[in-house]
Amino acid sequence: MADKAINAAFDTGTAPVVDLHGVSRQFGDRPALQDITASIARGEIIGLIGRSGAGKSTLIRVLNGLDRPQAGRVVIAGQDITDLDEAALQPIRRRIGMIFQHFNLLSQRTVAENVALPLKIAGQPPALRRKRVLELLDLVGLADKADQYPAQLSGGQKQRVGIARALAPDPLLLLSDEATSALDPETTHSILDLLARVNRDLGLTILMITHEMEVVRRIAGRVLVLDAGRIVEEGPVARVLASPQSDTTKSLVSGLSPSLPADLVALLAPTGDQAILRIDLTGRAARLPVLQRISRLTGQEARLLHGGVGDVQGEPYARLFIALGTADATIIAQVTADLSPIATAIEVLGYVPDHV
């Protein structure tokens, strides 16, 4: 009866799937999580990104009740799990699916038996288990592999089995722990496409834990950046890619956003003939004719030195490095004021000679 009551609350409630309030966890004198406050709405795909040791694994354990915070509250779909005992945690934990970097399949069980395992543990009758397993294997594109063993599968197929197993108990929240790190790029893309389809078709909330910003760019709508146990930045993925604020984020996205070439960086000086501007834009603004806009405003020829336009699931973002054609402070201020309403960030990087 307790399971049914919890499932009903999970499935019909409007509370965020995850609500963290000031969560902290320390091991000895080493802080693993420091005052984490974050919320994940139903149906969101969130990227949680950070380097090794940032606290990602500890946060996963806190979310599924395997570890307890020393301060703060952990609320899952409106249920405060912070101080629940093991018996009370079990029905909640069953609604949290988990997929792993190294698949964690049982080698002596068939694909179908691996997928059925959480249903068997929950006491579901064999006929219902079989029906659910076949549905899930069809969903992940492995309907013809039900009677094979993990050793007969490729890495991508093993991860699809892991996803089917995680979906078996109809979770409300899916935690993906570096699920694509062991896969080649093509297989990674196919797994991310599958997770996006699962999110879209089932309305499943997904938290992607990764150290790869490319994974976040392809699938997530919002990103949380973790460093030394703290959230140092969060926001829509397109905005964070276009204009990262923290040093950690800048490092993590460095391969995905254009940077000024080294030969131009070497020419930058505190004074010079023309200013070099970095302009970050997202959404519709990323595709506006910025150079023409600046030229009309100032009467100066603005030139694009470097940059590019990217895309996050249909949301464009751009980073442009522009030679303004003048070093006049009044004109620079005029350009900055004009572009500020549409840009996420504008920065004068320095000045270069006329011939650049």
mmCIF file of C-alpha atoms in Angstrom:
data_model
loop_
_atom_site.group_PDB
_atom_site.id
_atom_site.type_symbol
_atom_site.label_atom_id
_atom_site.label_comp_id
_atom_site.label_asym_id
_atom_site.label_seq_id
_atom_site.Cartn_x
_atom_site.Cartn_y
_atom_site.Cartn_z
ATOM 1 C CA MET A 1 0.000 0.000 0.000
ATOM 2 C CA ALA A 2 2.885 2.347 0.789
ATOM 3 C CA ASP A 3 4.350 1.693 -2.684
ATOM 4 C CA LYS A 4 1.018 2.494 -4.351
ATOM 5 C CA ALA A 5 0.622 5.724 -2.398
ATOM 6 C CA ILE A 6 4.137 6.851 -3.284
ATOM 7 C CA ASN A 7 3.704 5.915 -6.951
ATOM 8 C CA ALA A 8 0.435 7.841 -7.127
ATOM 9 C CA ALA A 9 2.075 10.905 -5.592
ATOM 10 C CA PHE A 10 5.023 10.619 -7.999
ATOM 11 C CA ASP A 11 2.895 10.178 -11.106
ATOM 12 C CA THR A 12 0.294 12.871 -10.438
ATOM 13 C CA GLY A 13 2.262 15.488 -8.514
ATOM 14 C CA THR A 14 3.498 18.794 -9.875
ATOM 15 C CA ALA A 15 6.490 19.191 -7.561
ATOM 16 C CA PRO A 16 9.979 19.201 -9.104
ATOM 17 C CA VAL A 17 11.385 15.715 -9.564
ATOM 18 C CA VAL A 18 14.529 16.805 -7.715
ATOM 19 C CA ASP A 19 14.725 19.588 -5.148
ATOM 20 C CA LEU A 20 18.006 20.069 -3.274
ATOM 21 C CA HIS A 21 18.246 22.616 -0.477
ATOM 22 C CA GLY A 22 21.701 23.494 0.897
ATOM 23 C CA VAL A 23 23.011 19.921 0.577
ATOM 24 C CA SER A 24 26.503 19.361 2.001
ATOM 25 C CA ARG A 25 28.541 16.177 2.463
ATOM 26 C CA GLN A 26 32.051 15.829 3.820
ATOM 27 C CA PHE A 27 34.420 12.849 4.082
ATOM 28 C CA GLY A 28 36.910 13.453 6.861
ATOM 29 C CA ASP A 29 38.201 16.966 6.276
ATOM 30 C CA ARG A 30 37.438 16.835 2.542
ATOM 31 C CA PRO A 31 34.187 18.498 1.404
ATOM 32 C CA ALA A 32 32.513 16.501 -1.381
ATOM 33 C CA LEU A 33 29.370 18.646 -1.683
ATOM 34 C CA GLN A 34 29.082 22.224 -0.452
ATOM 35 C CA ASP A 35 25.710 23.937 -0.078
ATOM 36 C CA ILE A 36 24.132 22.455 -3.225
ATOM 37 C CA THR A 37 20.777 24.017 -4.054
ATOM 38 C CA ALA A 38 19.139 22.999 -7.338
ATOM 39 C CA SER A 39 15.809 21.983 -8.794
ATOM 40 C CA ILE A 40 14.896 19.725 -11.743
ATOM 41 C CA ALA A 41 11.408 19.932 -13.221
ATOM 42 C CA ARG A 42 9.452 17.017 -14.641
ATOM 43 C CA GLY A 43 10.461 16.139 -18.182
ATOM 44 C CA GLU A 44 13.737 18.078 -18.155
ATOM 45 C CA ILE A 45 17.057 16.763 -19.398
ATOM 46 C CA ILE A 46 19.755 18.293 -17.210
ATOM 47 C CA GLY A 47 23.482 18.004 -17.745
ATOM 48 C CA LEU A 48 25.610 17.829 -14.584
ATOM 49 C CA ILE A 49 29.171 18.426 -15.686
ATOM 50 C CA GLY A 50 32.450 18.592 -13.831
ATOM 51 C CA ARG A 51 35.957 17.209 -13.767
ATOM 52 C CA SER A 52 36.897 14.049 -11.871
ATOM 53 C CA GLY A 53 36.605 14.698 -8.135
ATOM 54 C CA ALA A 54 34.093 17.522 -8.555
ATOM 55 C CA GLY A 55 31.479 15.674 -6.475
ATOM 56 C CA LYS A 56 29.308 14.152 -9.224
ATOM 57 C CA SER A 57 29.361 10.598 -7.856
ATOM 58 C CA THR A 58 28.589 11.766 -4.325
ATOM 59 C CA LEU A 59 25.620 13.740 -5.603
ATOM 60 C CA ILE A 60 24.255 10.641 -7.362
ATOM 61 C CA ARG A 61 24.495 8.642 -4.152
ATOM 62 C CA VAL A 62 22.713 11.404 -2.253
ATOM 63 C CA LEU A 63 19.923 11.505 -4.832
ATOM 64 C CA ASN A 64 19.149 7.799 -4.598
ATOM 65 C CA GLY A 65 19.524 7.657 -0.840
ATOM 66 C CA LEU A 66 22.719 5.582 -0.767
ATOM 67 C CA ASP A 67 24.501 8.413 1.024
ATOM 68 C CA ARG A 68 23.109 10.947 3.485
ATOM 69 C CA PRO A 69 23.951 14.643 3.490
ATOM 70 C CA GLN A 70 25.307 16.109 6.714
ATOM 71 C CA ALA A 71 23.365 19.297 6.045
ATOM 72 C CA GLY A 72 20.449 20.294 3.841
ATOM 73 C CA ARG A 73 17.435 18.442 2.420
ATOM 74 C CA VAL A 74 16.915 16.074 -0.510
ATOM 75 C CA VAL A 75 13.378 16.045 -1.903
ATOM 76 C CA ILE A 76 12.351 13.650 -4.682
ATOM 77 C CA ALA A 77 8.973 14.382 -6.346
ATOM 78 C CA GLY A 78 7.765 16.169 -3.231
ATOM 79 C CA GLN A 79 8.973 13.405 -0.871
ATOM 80 C CA ASP A 80 11.682 14.466 1.609
ATOM 81 C CA ILE A 81 14.031 11.464 1.662
ATOM 82 C CA THR A 82 16.773 13.032 3.789
ATOM 83 C CA ASP A 83 16.045 11.138 6.995
ATOM 84 C CA LEU A 84 14.071 8.128 5.731
ATOM 85 C CA ASP A 85 15.123 4.689 6.915
ATOM 86 C CA GLU A 86 16.051 1.943 4.445
ATOM 87 C CA ALA A 87 12.577 0.409 4.344
ATOM 88 C CA ALA A 88 10.923 3.730 3.544
ATOM 89 C CA LEU A 89 13.543 4.498 0.889
ATOM 90 C CA GLN A 90 12.999 1.314 -1.115
ATOM 91 C CA PRO A 91 9.786 2.276 -2.981
ATOM 92 C CA ILE A 92 11.273 5.685 -3.819
ATOM 93 C CA ARG A 93 14.565 4.199 -4.962
ATOM 94 C CA ARG A 94 12.670 1.855 -7.306
ATOM 95 C CA ARG A 95 11.407 4.925 -9.199
ATOM 96 C CA ILE A 96 14.965 6.142 -9.818
ATOM 97 C CA GLY A 97 16.592 4.399 -12.785
ATOM 98 C CA MET A 98 20.351 4.222 -13.238
ATOM 99 C CA ILE A 99 22.585 3.610 -16.238
ATOM 100 C CA PHE A 100 26.336 3.161 -15.810
ATOM 101 C CA GLN A 101 29.551 3.770 -17.702
ATOM 102 C CA HIS A 102 30.508 0.073 -17.743
ATOM 103 C CA PHE A 103 26.974 -1.295 -18.190
ATOM 104 C CA ASN A 104 26.956 -3.503 -15.028
ATOM 105 C CA LEU A 105 25.192 -6.389 -16.775
ATOM 106 C CA LEU A 106 25.186 -9.892 -15.292
ATOM 107 C CA SER A 107 27.264 -12.037 -17.653
ATOM 108 C CA GLN A 108 25.515 -15.315 -16.772
ATOM 109 C CA ARG A 109 22.049 -13.953 -17.566
ATOM 110 C CA THR A 110 20.529 -13.360 -20.981
ATOM 111 C CA VAL A 111 19.609 -9.912 -22.233
ATOM 112 C CA ALA A 112 15.963 -10.535 -21.314
ATOM 113 C CA GLU A 113 16.924 -11.773 -17.846
ATOM 114 C CA ASN A 114 19.083 -8.707 -17.231
ATOM 115 C CA VAL A 115 16.241 -6.379 -18.176
ATOM 116 C CA ALA A 116 13.765 -8.374 -16.076
ATOM 117 C CA LEU A 117 15.928 -8.362 -12.942
ATOM 118 C CA PRO A 118 14.450 -5.251 -11.219
ATOM 119 C CA LEU A 119 10.947 -6.537 -11.978
ATOM 120 C CA LYS A 120 11.774 -9.930 -10.506
ATOM 121 C CA ILE A 121 13.181 -8.300 -7.364
ATOM 122 C CA ALA A 122 9.964 -6.269 -7.085
ATOM 123 C CA GLY A 123 7.928 -9.488 -7.215
ATOM 124 C CA GLN A 124 6.211 -8.976 -10.562
ATOM 125 C CA PRO A 125 4.657 -12.170 -12.030
ATOM 126 C CA PRO A 126 6.647 -13.893 -14.845
ATOM 127 C CA ALA A 127 4.063 -13.211 -17.584
ATOM 128 C CA LEU A 128 3.973 -9.485 -16.840
ATOM 129 C CA ARG A 129 7.768 -9.406 -16.623
ATOM 130 C CA ARG A 130 8.104 -11.029 -20.030
ATOM 131 C CA LYS A 131 5.629 -8.617 -21.615
ATOM 132 C CA ARG A 132 7.402 -5.584 -20.165
ATOM 133 C CA VAL A 133 10.846 -6.876 -21.185
ATOM 134 C CA LEU A 134 9.794 -7.430 -24.807
ATOM 135 C CA GLU A 135 8.280 -3.942 -24.954
ATOM 136 C CA LEU A 136 11.492 -2.391 -23.658
ATOM 137 C CA LEU A 137 13.799 -4.395 -25.922
ATOM 138 C CA ASP A 138 11.705 -3.261 -28.863
ATOM 139 C CA LEU A 139 11.986 0.347 -27.615
ATOM 140 C CA VAL A 140 15.793 0.211 -27.502
ATOM 141 C CA GLY A 141 16.111 -1.662 -30.806
ATOM 142 C CA LEU A 142 17.175 -5.047 -29.414
ATOM 143 C CA ALA A 143 14.031 -7.167 -29.862
ATOM 144 C CA ASP A 144 16.107 -9.829 -31.653
ATOM 145 C CA LYS A 145 18.718 -10.062 -28.865
ATOM 146 C CA ALA A 146 16.502 -11.228 -25.978
ATOM 147 C CA ASP A 147 18.118 -14.661 -25.647
ATOM 148 C CA GLN A 148 21.716 -13.607 -26.211
ATOM 149 C CA TYR A 149 24.285 -13.003 -23.466
ATOM 150 C CA PRO A 150 26.221 -9.766 -22.782
ATOM 151 C CA ALA A 151 29.446 -11.248 -24.187
ATOM 152 C CA GLN A 152 27.735 -11.519 -27.579
ATOM 153 C CA LEU A 153 26.894 -7.819 -27.712
ATOM 154 C CA SER A 154 28.774 -4.685 -28.758
ATOM 155 C CA GLY A 155 29.370 -1.875 -26.282
ATOM 156 C CA GLY A 156 26.496 0.152 -27.673
ATOM 157 C CA GLN A 157 24.150 -2.822 -27.487
ATOM 158 C CA LYS A 158 25.169 -3.467 -23.872
ATOM 159 C CA GLN A 159 24.341 0.136 -23.002
ATOM 160 C CA ARG A 160 20.948 -0.235 -24.693
ATOM 161 C CA VAL A 161 20.306 -3.235 -22.466
ATOM 162 C CA GLY A 162 21.333 -1.111 -19.494
ATOM 163 C CA ILE A 163 18.852 1.572 -20.535
ATOM 164 C CA ALA A 164 16.060 -0.986 -20.965
ATOM 165 C CA ARG A 165 16.821 -2.407 -17.509
ATOM 166 C CA ALA A 166 16.759 1.086 -15.978
ATOM 167 C CA LEU A 167 13.375 1.739 -17.610
ATOM 168 C CA ALA A 168 11.846 -1.582 -16.507
ATOM 169 C CA PRO A 169 10.304 -0.359 -13.212
ATOM 170 C CA ASP A 170 8.857 2.756 -14.919
ATOM 171 C CA PRO A 171 11.144 5.296 -13.216
ATOM 172 C CA LEU A 172 10.286 8.925 -12.696
ATOM 173 C CA LEU A 173 13.957 9.945 -12.750
ATOM 174 C CA LEU A 174 16.789 8.455 -14.810
ATOM 175 C CA LEU A 175 20.371 9.022 -13.642
ATOM 176 C CA SER A 176 22.949 8.570 -16.391
ATOM 177 C CA ASP A 177 26.409 8.230 -14.845
ATOM 178 C CA GLU A 178 29.025 8.799 -17.583
ATOM 179 C CA ALA A 179 26.914 6.415 -19.686
ATOM 180 C CA THR A 180 28.713 7.196 -22.960
ATOM 181 C CA SER A 181 32.296 7.570 -21.726
ATOM 182 C CA ALA A 182 33.262 4.013 -22.753
ATOM 183 C CA LEU A 183 31.740 4.303 -26.238
ATOM 184 C CA ASP A 184 33.057 5.523 -29.581
ATOM 185 C CA PRO A 185 31.659 8.807 -30.971
ATOM 186 C CA GLU A 186 29.185 7.220 -33.410
ATOM 187 C CA THR A 187 27.787 4.893 -30.747
ATOM 188 C CA THR A 188 27.662 7.772 -28.268
ATOM 189 C CA HIS A 189 25.463 9.737 -30.675
ATOM 190 C CA SER A 190 23.084 6.802 -31.110
ATOM 191 C CA ILE A 191 22.757 6.337 -27.333
ATOM 192 C CA LEU A 192 22.117 10.051 -26.810
ATOM 193 C CA ASP A 193 19.499 9.993 -29.570
ATOM 194 C CA LEU A 194 17.824 7.070 -27.789
ATOM 195 C CA LEU A 195 17.780 8.924 -24.464
ATOM 196 C CA ALA A 196 16.325 12.005 -26.156
ATOM 197 C CA ARG A 197 13.568 9.820 -27.649
ATOM 198 C CA VAL A 198 12.875 8.214 -24.267
ATOM 199 C CA ASN A 199 12.582 11.672 -22.739
ATOM 200 C CA ARG A 200 10.278 12.867 -25.497
ATOM 201 C CA ASP A 201 8.041 9.774 -25.736
ATOM 202 C CA LEU A 202 7.858 8.812 -22.059
ATOM 203 C CA GLY A 203 8.211 12.254 -20.469
ATOM 204 C CA LEU A 204 11.067 10.876 -18.391
ATOM 205 C CA THR A 205 13.248 13.277 -16.406
ATOM 206 C CA ILE A 206 16.947 12.642 -17.072
ATOM 207 C CA LEU A 207 20.024 13.818 -15.194
ATOM 208 C CA MET A 208 23.135 13.323 -17.343
ATOM 209 C CA ILE A 209 26.308 13.147 -15.242
ATOM 210 C CA THR A 210 29.358 13.644 -17.445
ATOM 211 C CA HIS A 211 32.681 15.394 -17.894
ATOM 212 C CA GLU A 212 32.046 15.905 -21.617
ATOM 213 C CA MET A 213 30.397 19.161 -22.663
ATOM 214 C CA GLU A 214 29.663 17.714 -26.099
ATOM 215 C CA VAL A 215 27.305 15.196 -24.451
ATOM 216 C CA VAL A 216 25.500 18.037 -22.693
ATOM 217 C CA ARG A 217 25.326 20.089 -25.896
ATOM 218 C CA ARG A 218 23.643 17.283 -27.831
ATOM 219 C CA ILE A 219 20.908 16.359 -25.376
ATOM 220 C CA ALA A 220 20.428 18.669 -22.380
ATOM 221 C CA GLY A 221 18.310 21.783 -22.121
ATOM 222 C CA ARG A 222 20.034 23.079 -18.995
ATOM 223 C CA VAL A 223 23.443 22.525 -17.428
ATOM 224 C CA LEU A 224 24.813 22.592 -13.881
ATOM 225 C CA VAL A 225 28.597 22.961 -13.575
ATOM 226 C CA LEU A 226 30.113 21.379 -10.475
ATOM 227 C CA ASP A 227 33.576 22.200 -9.149
ATOM 228 C CA ALA A 228 35.046 21.182 -5.784
ATOM 229 C CA GLY A 229 31.580 20.231 -4.561
ATOM 230 C CA ARG A 230 29.929 23.545 -5.479
ATOM 231 C CA ILE A 231 27.659 24.551 -8.352
ATOM 232 C CA VAL A 232 29.736 27.300 -9.956
ATOM 233 C CA GLU A 233 27.433 27.961 -12.913
ATOM 234 C CA GLU A 234 24.026 26.945 -14.235
ATOM 235 C CA GLY A 235 21.721 27.945 -17.044
ATOM 236 C CA PRO A 236 20.423 27.044 -20.512
ATOM 237 C CA VAL A 237 23.051 25.109 -22.441
ATOM 238 C CA ALA A 238 23.119 27.562 -25.364
ATOM 239 C CA ARG A 239 23.747 30.502 -23.030
ATOM 240 C CA VAL A 240 26.472 28.709 -21.085
ATOM 241 C CA LEU A 241 28.205 27.608 -24.289
ATOM 242 C CA ALA A 242 27.990 31.085 -25.784
ATOM 243 C CA SER A 243 29.135 32.939 -22.687
ATOM 244 C CA PRO A 244 30.607 30.785 -19.897
ATOM 245 C CA GLN A 245 31.170 32.752 -16.698
ATOM 246 C CA SER A 246 33.272 30.573 -14.374
ATOM 247 C CA ASP A 247 36.853 29.519 -15.084
ATOM 248 C CA THR A 248 35.804 25.865 -14.748
ATOM 249 C CA THR A 249 33.080 26.251 -17.366
ATOM 250 C CA LYS A 250 35.398 28.134 -19.711
ATOM 251 C CA SER A 251 37.840 25.242 -19.511
ATOM 252 C CA LEU A 252 35.147 22.596 -20.070
ATOM 253 C CA VAL A 253 33.655 24.336 -23.120
ATOM 254 C CA SER A 254 36.949 25.460 -24.628
ATOM 255 C CA GLY A 255 36.767 22.905 -27.424
ATOM 256 C CA LEU A 256 33.199 23.808 -28.377
ATOM 257 C CA SER A 257 33.352 27.608 -28.524
ATOM 258 C CA PRO A 258 35.743 29.542 -30.790
ATOM 259 C CA SER A 259 38.686 31.316 -29.191
ATOM 260 C CA LEU A 260 40.845 34.086 -30.604
ATOM 261 C CA PRO A 261 43.787 32.549 -32.524
ATOM 262 C CA ALA A 262 47.182 32.753 -30.843
ATOM 263 C CA ASP A 263 48.682 35.063 -33.501
ATOM 264 C CA LEU A 264 45.958 37.638 -32.836
ATOM 265 C CA VAL A 265 46.241 37.223 -29.069
ATOM 266 C CA ALA A 266 49.956 38.047 -29.385
ATOM 267 C CA LEU A 267 49.103 41.365 -31.073
ATOM 268 C CA LEU A 268 46.659 42.566 -28.409
ATOM 269 C CA ALA A 269 47.820 45.636 -26.496
ATOM 270 C CA PRO A 270 46.293 48.147 -24.030
ATOM 271 C CA THR A 271 46.280 50.784 -26.812
ATOM 272 C CA GLY A 272 46.228 50.689 -30.590
ATOM 273 C CA ASP A 273 44.447 51.717 -33.754
ATOM 274 C CA GLN A 274 41.361 49.507 -33.524
ATOM 275 C CA ALA A 275 39.526 47.686 -30.780
ATOM 276 C CA ILE A 276 38.968 43.917 -30.818
ATOM 277 C CA LEU A 277 35.575 42.913 -29.400
ATOM 278 C CA ARG A 278 34.271 39.502 -28.356
ATOM 279 C CA ILE A 279 30.497 39.334 -28.797
ATOM 280 C CA ASP A 280 28.453 36.364 -27.524
ATOM 281 C CA LEU A 281 24.893 35.853 -28.748
ATOM 282 C CA THR A 282 22.175 33.223 -28.333
ATOM 283 C CA GLY A 283 18.830 32.482 -29.952
ATOM 284 C CA ARG A 284 17.625 34.643 -32.837
ATOM 285 C CA ALA A 285 20.319 37.239 -32.072
ATOM 286 C CA ALA A 286 23.017 34.716 -33.054
ATOM 287 C CA ARG A 287 21.912 34.989 -36.683
ATOM 288 C CA LEU A 288 21.481 38.746 -36.931
ATOM 289 C CA PRO A 289 23.742 40.776 -39.327
ATOM 290 C CA VAL A 290 25.881 42.167 -36.526
ATOM 291 C CA LEU A 291 28.674 43.519 -38.745
ATOM 292 C CA GLN A 292 26.265 45.558 -40.848
ATOM 293 C CA ARG A 293 24.559 46.803 -37.691
ATOM 294 C CA ILE A 294 27.866 48.057 -36.260
ATOM 295 C CA SER A 295 28.902 49.653 -39.565
ATOM 296 C CA ARG A 296 25.608 51.515 -39.932
ATOM 297 C CA LEU A 297 25.792 52.701 -36.338
ATOM 298 C CA THR A 298 29.393 53.919 -36.371
ATOM 299 C CA GLY A 299 30.238 54.643 -39.995
ATOM 300 C CA GLN A 300 33.283 52.390 -39.456
ATOM 301 C CA GLU A 301 34.042 49.145 -41.278
ATOM 302 C CA ALA A 302 33.685 46.282 -38.776
ATOM 303 C CA ARG A 303 35.484 43.051 -39.730
ATOM 304 C CA LEU A 304 34.960 39.500 -38.530
ATOM 305 C CA LEU A 305 38.380 38.143 -37.515
ATOM 306 C CA HIS A 306 37.264 34.812 -36.109
ATOM 307 C CA GLY A 307 34.262 33.035 -34.592
ATOM 308 C CA GLY A 308 31.329 30.866 -35.500
ATOM 309 C CA VAL A 309 27.701 29.899 -34.968
ATOM 310 C CA GLY A 310 26.818 26.660 -33.191
ATOM 311 C CA ASP A 311 23.559 24.940 -32.396
ATOM 312 C CA VAL A 312 22.047 23.313 -29.298
ATOM 313 C CA GLN A 313 18.995 21.295 -30.353
ATOM 314 C CA GLY A 314 17.781 24.018 -32.675
ATOM 315 C CA GLU A 315 18.886 26.910 -30.426
ATOM 316 C CA PRO A 316 21.731 28.824 -32.127
ATOM 317 C CA TYR A 317 24.609 30.426 -30.254
ATOM 318 C CA ALA A 318 27.507 32.476 -31.586
ATOM 319 C CA ARG A 319 30.847 33.864 -30.511
ATOM 320 C CA LEU A 320 32.282 36.562 -32.771
ATOM 321 C CA PHE A 321 35.676 38.280 -32.643
ATOM 322 C CA ILE A 322 35.360 41.625 -34.412
ATOM 323 C CA ALA A 323 37.831 44.339 -35.345
ATOM 324 C CA LEU A 324 35.879 47.535 -34.805
ATOM 325 C CA GLY A 325 37.935 49.753 -37.139
ATOM 326 C CA THR A 326 38.505 52.433 -34.485
ATOM 327 C CA ALA A 327 39.847 52.850 -30.970
ATOM 328 C CA ASP A 328 37.571 55.792 -30.164
ATOM 329 C CA ALA A 329 36.165 55.215 -26.662
ATOM 330 C CA THR A 330 32.928 57.044 -27.501
ATOM 331 C CA ILE A 331 32.239 54.786 -30.498
ATOM 332 C CA ILE A 332 33.133 51.651 -28.503
ATOM 333 C CA ALA A 333 30.674 52.707 -25.806
ATOM 334 C CA GLN A 334 28.044 53.378 -28.474
ATOM 335 C CA VAL A 335 28.478 49.896 -29.985
ATOM 336 C CA THR A 336 28.384 48.255 -26.551
ATOM 337 C CA ALA A 337 25.193 50.099 -25.608
ATOM 338 C CA ASP A 338 23.522 49.201 -28.902
ATOM 339 C CA LEU A 339 24.390 45.486 -28.759
ATOM 340 C CA SER A 340 23.872 44.938 -25.021
ATOM 341 C CA PRO A 341 20.097 44.264 -25.336
ATOM 342 C CA ILE A 342 20.700 41.382 -27.772
ATOM 343 C CA ALA A 343 24.090 40.023 -26.639
ATOM 344 C CA THR A 344 24.763 37.730 -23.703
ATOM 345 C CA ALA A 345 28.221 39.249 -23.306
ATOM 346 C CA ILE A 346 30.424 41.929 -24.928
ATOM 347 C CA GLU A 347 34.090 42.374 -24.047
ATOM 348 C CA VAL A 348 36.841 44.617 -25.361
ATOM 349 C CA LEU A 349 39.807 42.243 -25.525
ATOM 350 C CA GLY A 350 42.397 44.866 -26.419
ATOM 351 C CA TYR A 351 43.707 46.885 -29.322
ATOM 352 C CA VAL A 352 45.718 46.073 -32.454
ATOM 353 C CA PRO A 353 47.428 48.045 -35.249
ATOM 354 C CA ASP A 354 45.555 49.183 -38.365
ATOM 355 C CA HIS A 355 47.088 46.545 -40.642
ATOM 356 C CA VAL A 356 45.515 43.582 -38.797
#
